Structure formats: C-alpha cells, structure tokens
C-alpha cells in the first residue's frame, strides 16, 4: 500500500469541513489515476509494481501490461546497459531528485517502439524494510523543441544586437567629420556676419548642431559600451578632484537655469576608472539640471556601511513611480507631454552600462513635484585610504599673462574639417599652416618655430597618430612643443596614454570651438 499524501483531514484553521478517511482515499485514487504525469512505482529489483492510467497516454501501454515487468521495458535499448548501473546506484543511496538534472538527454520507449524525450522525477520511499521508488514521467519533447527554438532565437537576437552596436559605432563615428565641419563653419559665419538677423539664425543653427553632437556622442558611447570595447582601468581617483572638474563643466548651465549646483566636499579616494566614473556623474548631473527649473542640485559622496555612496539629488519635476522601472531602458523617455523633449533617452542606459562595468549599482528614487535622488553604491573594496598630502590639487592657471596669437600648425587628413578649421582659426586672428597627411606634416614641421602650436588629429593613418608625430617633434627639438590632439574617440585615446603628456590638450571631436580656443590660449601662455 502507498503512504497517504498530507491533505487537511482535520484540525485546519478554516471553517471548511474536514475530509473523512474514505473521501481522502477517493481523492488519492483520483490523483493517482489522472495525474498529468505517468506514475510508476518500482521495487528494489527494478520491477514495475504500480502504474497509473496516464501511462496509457504517455507510453501506449495499459497499466496492467506493465505490472511485474522490468523497468527496462520503458527504456530504449541503447540506454539499457547504463541504466542498470544508474538504478543500482540510485537504489543504494536513494534521494528525491530530478533525474533530468543530471542526465541531460533522457529518452523513454513507447509500446509502438518510438522514443520520446522524458522528464523524470524520482521519489524513493519505504514500506517496512522494503524500498520502492516512485517515478513521475512526462513527455518533454515539445518543451525541448521550444527550448531549442528559444536558444536559436536568442543567438540570432544577440547577433543582431552586435551588428546594431557595430553599425551605431561606425555610423556615429563617421558622422563626426561632417558634423565637425558644419560646426566650425557655423562658428566662422557667426563671426563674420554683420547682420543681426543672420546671426540670430546662425545661433539657432548652432543649437541644433549642439544637440546633434550630443546625440552622436551618446550613440557612440552606448555602442562602445555594448560592444564590450571599453575595459575599465582602475587608478587612484580623489572624489574632490572629479567634483572640481564637474563643477567647472556644469556651473554655467546651472547658472543659466538659475539652479544652485552644490558639491559637498569629500575626502574620499576611490580606486576606479576615472573617465568612466566621471561619465557616470556627468550623465546624472546633466539629467538633474535638465529636469530642474528652480531650486538646487546637490552632489555628495559619503561612507555608508563601510562602502561609499555618491548621490546626485535635485529639487526638480520628479519621475512618476510607474515610470521608474523603465527609465534605464535605451531610448525610453518619460512622456514629456507639453514640454520640450530635452534628451534622446540614452543617458540612463549609459549610466546603467557604465555602473555595471565599474561594479557599482545605481538606484533612482523620485517624487513627482519634489525631486529625484540618484544614488551610486560603491562596494568597500573600491575605497582607498585618503592621504591629504597626495590629494590631486585642481590645476590652477598660475600665469595671467595676456595670450599671444602665434602660429598654428594644423594637421588634419579630412579635407572638409581641415578647411573649416583653418577658416575658423584665421577668423580668430591666428596665422595657420596646414597639412593634410603625415608626409605633408613632416615637411611642414621643418619650418617649426618656437612659439608655434601643433593641432593634430589623433588618427592620421593606420600606423601613426598625431600624438606620435608631436612626440617625435618634441624629441627632435628638445622642447615640449605645445600641442592640441583631437579625437573622435577621446576616452580610448586617454586610456591608451600611459605617461602624462605635458603642455598638451586632448579634445573630443566634433570639437567645441570655445574649448579649442581655450586650449590654444592656454598653450600660448606657456
Ligand atoms: P534623456 O536623454 O531623455 O534625459 P535619460 O535616459 O537620461 O534620457 O532619462 C530617461 C528619462 O528619465 C528622461 O526622459 C526623464 O524623463 C527621466 N529622468 C531622468 N533623470 C531625471 C531627473 N533627475 N528628474 C526627472 N526626470 C528624470
């Protein structure tokens, strides 16, 4: 006789009438008969001692045809030799388990000689000193096929996703050159036009170029992050130094929006990738300022439970709670009904990817109308002992001497960019010499005079970079020739530089014309 399963026969807390032993026995019989799985019980000699009605559907045998037979009757011949050993092992150390968990491809044999993929669960039990094993067997052919199809579909989706990332990275990279040209031409035209109305139009065009640049940068970032092209490089990062850079970057935007941008001083030093950590904060602070019309944005870094927590809080419009779950998705934007769309919906997707790369976790809490708090939890192993004497002091310009407008040697292989940059620099009052290739540049650099500044594209040809060229020139001349290096993939360039390059500026393409002039101005003072 089989032991009874535990059903509420008496003493239950509900007011439900309890079952009599007869009713319970009926139910047990029903369950056994019509269980969705074929149920069989074998004894220690692998003989079938019980089979339910479902064996008819699953195996094509009536239960009575199986009683007394060896279990091997249900096992395809090619598996029988192994099966004997498995059964012996199981019976010597019986425990509940899913057979399929260990034996991946389990097959069973029907009465008509066909095979099917089977999921089998075993439950040993004893009656007195006799050991029995109950087996629940189901046909998993369909599930297996569905799994295989899912696997193929997943592989295909991953392949398509990689192709998308590659396309995005290439397309956005290639779009940088023409955009750079347009940007420089816009700045040049704004400079020469005497007509106020045309200047106004050019200013609007300038804004459109800015948002195109932002979109392009975001697309390039997400492409690079998703394709796995970025590997974090951990260095010593004093949080205050990063805060100082971010303050410089955002203070004008904050002032223009009439928002107080507050950085709480912090002595914490992290071991992390400085560029990526900065990018994480840039996106969060950028959002906080974008979605705050009045009040404040506060950035802080504190120790909490041994780890570090960086917060970016704002007193802005907030995010509805039902939208919070989706804001990290690519291209997702909270319905900005009635308000101007201010982004492209990639900022937080980038935050999520960067945080994943750095081993941090990011959480956003928000209340509509009150504000939003983004917190980055940084595990304790990323915190270094702070050492004030080593703290990186923010770079301060010592000399306030007026800048001279010296000669600029421009090396840029893209003709459109070269012409537009030259025009822009000439209009700014600089004398320029230009080269369109490394060979031209080498010839031009023989005319190099003290006081000249080199402005070079980083990617000149397959083997040489603008930086190599600058370093060679420095070696020849025995002085740190000032240089501005421009790159469409600045983070990778910065990452590849192992020793600091004094007397130089590295700028991202499409270059911000003000940043270019600032860099030239700075190098002119040296
Ligand atoms: P976007 O480029 O639109 O800013 P993000 O991925 O950065 O894209 O953010 C997704 C959405 O989350 C935004 O469209 C915005 O509605 C919402 N959001 C993000 N940060 C904030 C914030 N600090 N305050 C209010 N809403 C925010």
Coordinates of C-alpha atoms and ligand atoms in Angstrom, one line a residue:
X1 CA 0.0 0.0 0.0
X2 CA 1.2 3.5 -0.7
X3 CA 1.6 6.0 2.1
X4 CA -1.0 8.8 2.1
X5 CA 0.0 12.3 0.9
X6 CA -0.6 15.0 3.5
X7 CA -4.1 16.5 3.0
X8 CA -6.0 18.6 5.6
X9 CA -8.0 15.8 7.2
X10 CA -8.7 17.5 10.4
X11 CA -7.6 20.4 12.6
X12 CA -7.4 23.0 9.8
X13 CA -7.9 26.7 10.8
X14 CA -10.5 27.4 8.1
X15 CA -14.2 26.7 8.6
X16 CA -14.0 24.2 5.7
X17 CA -15.5 20.8 6.8
X18 CA -12.7 18.2 7.2
X19 CA -12.4 15.2 4.9
X20 CA -13.3 11.7 6.1
X21 CA -10.7 9.0 5.6
X22 CA -12.9 7.5 2.8
X23 CA -13.1 10.8 1.0
X24 CA -9.3 11.2 1.3
X25 CA -8.8 7.8 -0.1
X26 CA -11.1 8.6 -3.1
X27 CA -9.1 11.8 -3.8
X28 CA -5.8 10.0 -3.6
X29 CA -7.1 7.4 -6.1
X30 CA -8.3 10.1 -8.4
X31 CA -5.0 12.0 -8.2
X32 CA -3.1 8.8 -8.9
X33 CA -5.3 7.8 -11.8
X34 CA -5.5 11.1 -13.6
X35 CA -2.2 12.7 -12.7
X36 CA -0.8 14.7 -15.7
X37 CA 2.4 12.6 -15.3
X38 CA 2.7 8.9 -15.9
X39 CA 3.3 7.5 -12.4
X40 CA 5.0 4.2 -11.8
X41 CA 6.5 2.5 -8.8
X42 CA 9.4 0.1 -9.0
X43 CA 10.8 -2.2 -6.3
X44 CA 14.5 -2.7 -5.4
X45 CA 14.8 -5.2 -8.3
X46 CA 13.6 -2.6 -10.9
X47 CA 10.3 -4.4 -11.4
X48 CA 7.2 -2.3 -12.0
X49 CA 4.8 -2.7 -9.1
X50 CA 2.4 0.1 -9.8
X51 CA 1.4 2.2 -12.9
X52 CA -1.4 4.8 -13.2
X53 CA -3.8 5.4 -16.1
X54 CA -1.7 8.1 -17.6
X55 CA 0.9 5.5 -18.7
X56 CA -1.6 4.7 -21.4
X57 CA -1.3 8.3 -22.9
X58 CA 2.5 8.6 -22.3
X59 CA 3.7 5.1 -23.1
X60 CA 0.9 3.4 -25.0
X61 CA 0.7 0.5 -22.5
X62 CA -2.3 -0.2 -20.2
X63 CA -1.2 -0.1 -16.6
X64 CA -1.8 -3.9 -16.2
X65 CA 0.6 -4.6 -19.2
X66 CA 3.4 -3.1 -17.2
X67 CA 2.8 -4.6 -13.8
X68 CA 5.6 -7.2 -13.0
X69 CA 7.7 -6.1 -16.0
X70 CA 11.2 -4.9 -15.7
X71 CA 11.6 -1.1 -15.9
X72 CA 13.8 -1.7 -18.9
X73 CA 10.7 -2.2 -21.0
X74 CA 10.3 1.5 -20.9
X75 CA 13.9 2.3 -21.7
X76 CA 15.4 2.4 -25.3
X77 CA 17.7 -0.4 -25.9
X78 CA 20.8 1.8 -26.4
X79 CA 20.4 3.2 -22.8
X80 CA 19.8 -0.1 -21.1
X81 CA 23.4 -1.1 -20.2
X82 CA 24.0 2.3 -18.4
X83 CA 20.6 2.3 -16.9
X84 CA 21.2 -0.8 -14.8
X85 CA 24.2 0.9 -13.2
X86 CA 22.3 4.1 -12.6
X87 CA 19.4 2.3 -11.0
X88 CA 21.7 0.3 -8.7
X89 CA 23.5 3.5 -7.7
X90 CA 20.2 5.3 -7.0
X91 CA 18.7 2.4 -5.0
X92 CA 21.9 2.2 -2.9
X93 CA 21.7 5.9 -2.0
X94 CA 18.1 7.0 -2.7
X95 CA 17.1 10.6 -2.5
X96 CA 14.5 12.8 -4.2
X97 CA 15.9 14.4 -7.3
X98 CA 15.1 15.3 -10.8
X99 CA 16.8 12.7 -13.0
X100 CA 17.0 15.1 -15.9
X101 CA 19.0 17.5 -13.8
X102 CA 22.0 15.1 -14.1
X103 CA 21.2 13.2 -17.2
X104 CA 20.6 15.8 -19.9
X105 CA 19.2 13.7 -22.7
X106 CA 16.8 11.3 -21.2
X107 CA 14.7 9.2 -23.5
X108 CA 11.8 6.7 -22.9
X109 CA 10.4 4.0 -25.1
X110 CA 6.7 3.7 -26.1
X111 CA 4.8 0.5 -26.8
X112 CA 5.0 1.1 -30.5
X113 CA 8.8 1.3 -30.4
X114 CA 9.1 5.1 -30.8
X115 CA 11.1 7.2 -28.4
X116 CA 10.4 10.4 -26.7
X117 CA 12.3 13.0 -24.6
X118 CA 11.3 12.4 -21.0
X119 CA 11.5 14.5 -17.8
X120 CA 11.6 12.1 -14.9
X121 CA 11.3 12.9 -11.2
X122 CA 12.1 10.1 -8.7
X123 CA 10.9 9.8 -5.1
X124 CA 12.1 6.8 -3.0
X125 CA 10.1 5.5 0.0
X126 CA 10.0 2.5 2.2
X127 CA 7.2 0.3 3.3
X128 CA 8.5 -1.6 6.3
X129 CA 12.0 -2.7 5.3
X130 CA 11.2 -2.8 1.5
X131 CA 12.4 0.0 -0.7
X132 CA 10.4 1.4 -3.6
X133 CA 10.9 4.2 -6.0
X134 CA 8.1 6.3 -7.4
X135 CA 8.7 7.9 -10.8
X136 CA 6.7 10.7 -12.4
X137 CA 7.4 10.8 -16.1
X138 CA 6.3 13.4 -18.6
X139 CA 6.8 13.8 -22.4
X140 CA 9.0 16.9 -22.7
X141 CA 9.5 16.7 -26.5
X142 CA 7.6 20.0 -27.0
X143 CA 9.4 21.8 -24.2
X144 CA 12.7 20.6 -25.5
X145 CA 11.9 21.8 -29.0
X146 CA 10.7 25.1 -27.7
X147 CA 13.9 25.4 -25.7
X148 CA 16.0 24.7 -28.8
X149 CA 14.0 27.3 -30.8
X150 CA 14.4 29.8 -28.0
X151 CA 18.2 29.1 -28.0
X152 CA 18.4 29.7 -31.7
X153 CA 16.2 32.9 -31.4
X154 CA 18.4 34.2 -28.6
X155 CA 21.6 33.6 -30.6
X156 CA 20.0 35.4 -33.5
X157 CA 19.0 38.3 -31.3
X158 CA 22.5 38.6 -29.8
X159 CA 24.0 38.5 -33.3
X160 CA 21.6 41.2 -34.5
X161 CA 22.3 43.3 -31.4
X162 CA 26.1 43.1 -32.0
X163 CA 25.5 44.1 -35.6
X164 CA 23.4 47.0 -34.4
X165 CA 26.1 48.1 -31.9
X166 CA 28.8 47.9 -34.7
X167 CA 26.6 49.9 -37.1
X168 CA 25.9 52.5 -34.4
X169 CA 29.6 52.8 -33.5
X170 CA 30.7 53.1 -37.2
X171 CA 27.9 55.4 -38.3
X172 CA 28.2 57.8 -35.4
X173 CA 32.0 57.8 -35.8
X174 CA 31.8 58.6 -39.5
X175 CA 29.2 61.3 -38.9
X176 CA 31.6 63.2 -36.7
X177 CA 33.8 64.5 -39.5
X178 CA 31.0 66.3 -41.4
X179 CA 29.4 67.5 -38.2
X180 CA 32.8 68.9 -37.1
X181 CA 32.9 70.8 -40.5
X182 CA 29.4 72.2 -40.0
X183 CA 30.2 73.2 -36.5
X184 CA 33.3 75.1 -37.5
X185 CA 31.6 76.8 -40.4
X186 CA 28.7 77.9 -38.2
X187 CA 31.2 79.5 -35.8
X188 CA 33.0 81.2 -38.6
X189 CA 29.9 82.5 -40.2
X190 CA 28.6 83.9 -36.9
X191 CA 31.9 85.7 -36.6
X192 CA 31.9 87.4 -40.0
X193 CA 28.3 88.2 -40.5
X194 CA 27.4 91.8 -39.7
X195 CA 23.7 91.2 -40.0
X196 CA 21.9 90.7 -36.6
X197 CA 19.1 88.6 -38.1
X198 CA 21.5 86.2 -39.8
X199 CA 23.5 85.9 -36.6
X200 CA 20.3 85.0 -34.8
X201 CA 19.6 82.3 -37.4
X202 CA 23.1 81.0 -37.1
X203 CA 22.7 80.9 -33.3
X204 CA 19.7 78.7 -33.7
X205 CA 21.6 76.5 -36.2
X206 CA 24.3 76.3 -33.6
X207 CA 21.9 75.0 -31.0
X208 CA 20.7 72.3 -33.5
X209 CA 24.3 71.3 -34.1
X210 CA 24.9 71.1 -30.4
X211 CA 22.0 68.7 -29.9
X212 CA 23.2 66.6 -32.9
X213 CA 26.6 66.4 -31.3
X214 CA 25.1 65.3 -28.0
X215 CA 23.1 62.6 -29.7
X216 CA 26.1 61.4 -31.7
X217 CA 28.2 61.2 -28.6
X218 CA 25.5 59.3 -26.7
X219 CA 25.1 56.8 -29.6
X220 CA 28.8 56.3 -29.8
X221 CA 29.1 55.8 -26.1
X222 CA 26.3 53.2 -25.9
X223 CA 27.7 51.4 -29.0
X224 CA 31.2 51.2 -27.5
X225 CA 29.8 50.1 -24.1
X226 CA 27.6 47.4 -25.6
X227 CA 30.2 46.0 -27.9
X228 CA 32.5 45.4 -25.0
X229 CA 35.1 47.7 -26.5
X230 CA 35.6 49.5 -23.2
X231 CA 37.6 47.9 -20.3
X232 CA 37.8 49.9 -17.1
X233 CA 41.3 50.8 -15.9
X234 CA 41.4 51.4 -12.2
X235 CA 43.5 54.3 -10.9
X236 CA 43.6 56.4 -7.7
X237 CA 40.7 58.8 -8.0
X238 CA 40.2 61.5 -5.4
X239 CA 36.5 62.3 -5.5
X240 CA 37.0 66.0 -4.8
X241 CA 39.2 66.4 -7.9
X242 CA 36.4 64.8 -10.0
X243 CA 33.9 67.1 -8.3
X244 CA 36.0 70.2 -9.2
X245 CA 36.1 69.2 -12.9
X246 CA 32.3 68.6 -12.9
X247 CA 31.7 72.0 -11.2
X248 CA 33.7 73.7 -14.0
X249 CA 31.8 71.8 -16.6
X250 CA 28.3 72.4 -15.3
X251 CA 28.4 75.8 -13.4
X252 CA 27.4 77.8 -16.5
X253 CA 24.5 75.5 -17.3
X254 CA 23.3 75.7 -13.7
X255 CA 23.6 79.5 -13.6
X256 CA 21.7 79.8 -16.9
X257 CA 18.9 77.7 -15.4
X258 CA 19.0 79.6 -12.1
X259 CA 19.7 76.4 -10.2
X260 CA 22.1 76.1 -7.2
X261 CA 24.7 73.5 -8.0
X262 CA 26.2 72.3 -4.8
X263 CA 29.1 69.9 -4.5
X264 CA 29.7 68.7 -0.9
X265 CA 33.4 68.5 -0.1
X266 CA 34.6 64.9 0.2
X267 CA 38.0 63.4 1.2
X268 CA 37.2 60.0 -0.1
X269 CA 39.6 58.5 -2.6
X270 CA 38.4 55.7 -4.9
X271 CA 40.1 53.0 -6.9
X272 CA 38.2 53.1 -10.2
X273 CA 38.3 54.2 -13.8
X274 CA 38.4 57.9 -13.6
X275 CA 36.9 58.6 -17.1
X276 CA 34.0 56.2 -16.6
X277 CA 33.3 57.4 -13.1
X278 CA 33.2 61.0 -14.3
X279 CA 30.9 60.0 -17.2
X280 CA 28.5 58.3 -14.8
X281 CA 28.3 61.5 -12.8
X282 CA 28.1 63.7 -15.9
X283 CA 25.0 61.9 -17.0
X284 CA 23.3 62.1 -13.6
X285 CA 24.2 65.7 -13.0
X286 CA 23.2 66.6 -16.6
X287 CA 19.8 65.0 -16.1
X288 CA 19.3 66.6 -12.7
X289 CA 19.9 70.0 -14.2
X290 CA 17.8 69.3 -17.3
X291 CA 14.8 68.3 -15.2
X292 CA 15.1 71.0 -12.5
X293 CA 13.7 74.5 -13.2
X294 CA 14.3 76.0 -9.9
X295 CA 15.9 75.1 -6.6
X296 CA 19.1 73.0 -6.3
X297 CA 21.1 70.1 -7.5
X298 CA 23.3 68.6 -4.8
X299 CA 26.2 66.1 -5.3
X300 CA 27.8 64.3 -2.4
X301 CA 30.0 61.4 -1.6
X302 CA 29.9 59.7 1.8
X303 CA 30.8 56.4 3.6
X304 CA 27.9 54.3 4.4
X305 CA 28.1 50.8 6.0
X306 CA 31.7 50.5 5.0
X307 CA 31.0 51.2 1.3
X308 CA 30.8 54.5 -0.5
X309 CA 27.6 56.2 -1.6
X310 CA 27.6 59.0 -4.2
X311 CA 24.3 60.9 -4.5
X312 CA 23.0 63.3 -7.1
X313 CA 19.8 64.9 -5.8
X314 CA 17.6 67.6 -7.3
X315 CA 14.5 69.6 -6.4
X316 CA 13.1 69.1 -9.9
X317 CA 10.0 67.8 -11.6
X318 CA 10.5 64.2 -10.4
X319 CA 9.5 61.0 -12.2
X320 CA 6.1 59.2 -11.7
X321 CA 6.6 56.0 -9.8
X322 CA 5.1 53.8 -12.5
X323 CA 7.8 55.0 -14.9
X324 CA 10.8 54.5 -12.6
X325 CA 11.2 50.9 -13.7
X326 CA 11.7 51.8 -17.4
X327 CA 13.9 54.9 -17.2
X328 CA 17.1 52.8 -17.6
X329 CA 15.9 51.3 -20.9
X330 CA 17.5 52.6 -24.1
X331 CA 15.6 55.4 -25.8
X332 CA 13.0 55.5 -23.1
X333 CA 11.7 58.9 -22.1
X334 CA 9.0 59.8 -19.6
X335 CA 6.2 61.3 -21.6
X336 CA 7.2 64.9 -21.7
X337 CA 3.7 65.9 -22.7
X338 CA 3.5 69.6 -23.4
X339 CA 7.2 70.1 -22.5
X340 CA 10.1 70.3 -24.9
X341 CA 11.9 67.0 -25.4
X342 CA 15.3 67.6 -23.8
X343 CA 17.3 64.4 -24.5
X344 CA 17.3 61.3 -26.5
X345 CA 16.7 58.7 -23.8
X346 CA 20.2 57.2 -23.7
X347 CA 21.6 59.0 -20.7
X348 CA 20.5 56.5 -18.1
X349 CA 21.1 53.5 -20.3
X350 CA 24.7 54.7 -20.4
X351 CA 24.7 55.1 -16.6
X352 CA 23.4 51.5 -16.2
X353 CA 26.1 50.1 -18.5
X354 CA 28.9 52.1 -17.0
X355 CA 27.9 51.2 -13.5
X356 CA 27.8 47.6 -14.5
X357 CA 31.3 47.8 -15.9
X358 CA 32.6 49.5 -12.7
X359 CA 30.9 47.0 -10.4
X360 CA 28.7 49.7 -8.9
X361 CA 24.9 49.8 -8.5
X362 CA 22.7 52.7 -9.3
X363 CA 19.3 53.4 -7.8
X364 CA 16.8 56.2 -8.6
X365 CA 14.1 57.3 -6.2
X366 CA 11.8 60.2 -7.0
X367 CA 8.7 62.0 -6.0
X368 CA 6.7 64.0 -8.7
X369 CA 6.9 67.7 -8.0
X370 CA 9.5 67.3 -5.3
X371 CA 12.7 65.9 -6.9
X372 CA 14.8 62.9 -7.7
X373 CA 17.7 61.2 -5.9
X374 CA 20.1 59.0 -7.8
X375 CA 22.5 57.0 -5.6
X376 CA 25.5 55.1 -6.7
X377 CA 26.5 52.3 -4.3
X378 CA 30.2 51.6 -4.5
X379 CA 31.5 48.5 -2.8
X380 CA 34.1 48.9 0.0
X381 CA 36.9 47.4 -2.0
X382 CA 36.9 50.4 -4.3
X383 CA 37.7 52.8 -1.4
X384 CA 41.4 53.7 -0.8
X385 CA 42.8 55.3 2.4
X386 CA 42.7 59.0 1.8
X387 CA 46.1 60.8 2.1
X388 CA 45.7 64.5 2.0
X389 CA 49.3 65.2 1.1
X390 CA 48.8 63.2 -2.1
X391 CA 45.5 64.6 -3.0
X392 CA 45.5 65.9 -6.5
X393 CA 45.2 69.6 -6.3
X394 CA 43.0 71.0 -9.0
X395 CA 45.1 72.5 -11.7
X396 CA 45.3 76.3 -11.4
X397 CA 46.5 78.6 -14.0
X398 CA 49.4 80.5 -12.5
X399 CA 50.2 82.9 -15.2
X400 CA 47.7 85.6 -16.1
X401 CA 49.9 86.9 -18.9
X402 CA 47.9 88.1 -21.9
X403 CA 47.8 85.4 -24.7
X404 CA 49.8 85.9 -27.9
X405 CA 48.3 84.9 -31.2
X406 CA 51.2 82.7 -32.5
X407 CA 51.2 80.4 -35.5
X408 CA 49.2 77.2 -35.5
X409 CA 50.3 74.1 -37.4
X410 CA 47.2 72.2 -38.3
X411 CA 47.4 68.5 -39.3
X412 CA 44.1 67.0 -40.3
X413 CA 43.6 64.4 -43.1
X414 CA 39.9 65.1 -43.6
X415 CA 39.7 67.9 -46.2
X416 CA 36.4 69.4 -45.1
X417 CA 37.4 69.5 -41.5
X418 CA 40.8 71.0 -42.4
X419 CA 39.4 73.8 -44.5
X420 CA 36.7 74.7 -42.0
X421 CA 39.1 74.6 -39.0
X422 CA 41.6 76.8 -40.9
X423 CA 38.9 79.3 -41.8
X424 CA 37.7 79.4 -38.2
X425 CA 41.2 79.9 -36.8
X426 CA 42.0 82.6 -39.3
X427 CA 38.9 84.5 -38.5
X428 CA 40.0 84.3 -34.8
X429 CA 43.2 86.0 -35.9
X430 CA 45.6 83.1 -36.0
X431 CA 48.2 82.5 -38.7
X432 CA 47.9 78.9 -39.7
X433 CA 49.9 76.4 -41.7
X434 CA 48.1 73.2 -42.7
X435 CA 48.9 69.7 -43.7
X436 CA 46.6 67.0 -45.0
X437 CA 48.8 64.0 -44.4
X438 CA 51.6 62.8 -42.2
X439 CA 54.1 63.3 -45.1
X440 CA 52.9 66.9 -45.6
X441 CA 53.1 67.4 -41.9
X442 CA 56.7 66.1 -41.6
X443 CA 57.7 68.6 -44.4
X444 CA 55.8 71.4 -42.7
X445 CA 57.3 70.8 -39.3
X446 CA 60.8 71.6 -40.7
X447 CA 59.5 75.2 -40.6
X448 CA 58.6 74.9 -36.9
X449 CA 59.5 77.9 -34.8
X450 CA 59.5 78.4 -31.1
X451 CA 56.0 79.6 -30.1
X452 CA 54.1 77.6 -32.8
X453 CA 51.4 75.3 -31.6
X454 CA 50.6 72.0 -33.3
X455 CA 46.9 71.0 -33.6
X456 CA 46.6 67.4 -34.9
X457 CA 44.0 64.8 -35.5
X458 CA 44.8 61.7 -33.4
X459 CA 44.1 59.1 -36.2
X460 CA 46.3 60.2 -39.0
X461 CA 46.9 56.9 -40.8
X462 CA 47.0 53.2 -39.9
X463 CA 50.3 53.3 -38.1
X464 CA 50.8 56.9 -37.0
X465 CA 48.9 59.1 -34.6
X466 CA 49.0 62.8 -34.3
X467 CA 50.4 62.2 -30.8
X468 CA 53.3 60.1 -32.1
X469 CA 54.0 62.9 -34.5
X470 CA 54.0 65.5 -31.7
X471 CA 56.3 63.4 -29.5
X472 CA 58.7 62.9 -32.4
X473 CA 58.9 66.6 -33.0
X474 CA 59.5 67.2 -29.3
X475 CA 62.4 64.8 -29.4
X476 CA 63.9 66.4 -32.4
X477 CA 63.6 69.9 -31.0
X478 CA 64.4 69.0 -27.4
X479 CA 61.4 71.1 -26.1
X480 CA 57.9 70.2 -25.2
X481 CA 56.3 71.7 -28.3
X482 CA 52.7 72.7 -27.3
X483 CA 50.1 70.5 -28.9
X484 CA 46.3 70.0 -29.2
X485 CA 45.2 66.5 -30.1
X486 CA 41.7 66.0 -31.4
X487 CA 40.0 62.6 -31.4
X488 CA 36.6 61.2 -32.2
X489 CA 37.2 58.5 -29.5
X490 CA 38.8 60.5 -26.7
X491 CA 38.1 58.0 -23.9
X492 CA 40.1 55.3 -25.7
X493 CA 42.9 57.7 -26.5
X494 CA 43.2 58.9 -22.9
X495 CA 43.1 55.3 -21.7
X496 CA 46.0 54.4 -24.1
X497 CA 48.3 57.1 -22.7
X498 CA 50.5 55.6 -20.1
X499 CA 52.6 58.6 -19.1
X500 CA 51.3 62.2 -18.8
X501 CA 51.9 64.4 -21.8
X502 CA 52.8 67.9 -20.5
X503 CA 52.0 71.0 -22.4
X504 CA 49.1 69.5 -24.3
X505 CA 45.3 69.4 -24.5
X506 CA 43.2 66.5 -25.7
X507 CA 39.8 67.4 -27.1
X508 CA 36.9 65.4 -28.3
X509 CA 35.6 65.6 -31.9
X510 CA 33.3 67.3 -33.0
X511 CA 35.3 69.9 -31.2
X512 CA 33.7 72.6 -29.2
X513 CA 35.0 75.8 -30.7
X514 CA 35.2 77.5 -27.3
X515 CA 37.2 74.6 -25.9
X516 CA 39.6 74.7 -28.9
X517 CA 40.2 78.5 -28.4
X518 CA 40.7 78.0 -24.7
X519 CA 43.2 75.3 -25.2
X520 CA 45.2 77.4 -27.7
X521 CA 45.0 80.3 -25.3
X522 CA 46.3 78.2 -22.5
X523 CA 49.2 76.8 -24.6
X524 CA 50.1 80.3 -25.8
X525 CA 50.7 81.4 -22.2
X526 CA 53.3 78.7 -21.5
Ligands
LIG1 P1 17.0 61.7 -21.6 O1 18.0 61.9 -22.7 O2 15.6 61.8 -22.1 O3 17.3 62.6 -20.5 P2 17.7 59.5 -19.9 O4 18.0 58.1 -20.2 O5 18.8 60.3 -19.3 O6 17.2 60.2 -21.2 O7 16.5 59.6 -18.9 C1 15.3 58.9 -19.2 C2 14.1 59.7 -18.7 O8 14.1 59.7 -17.3 C3 14.1 61.1 -19.1 O9 13.5 61.3 -20.3 C4 13.4 61.8 -18.0 O10 12.0 61.9 -18.2 C5 13.6 60.9 -16.8 N1 14.6 61.5 -15.9 C6 15.9 61.2 -15.7 N2 16.5 61.8 -14.8 C7 15.6 62.7 -14.2 C8 15.6 63.6 -13.2 N3 16.7 63.9 -12.5 N4 14.5 64.3 -12.9 C9 13.3 64.0 -13.6 N5 13.3 63.1 -14.6 C10 14.4 62.4 -14.9

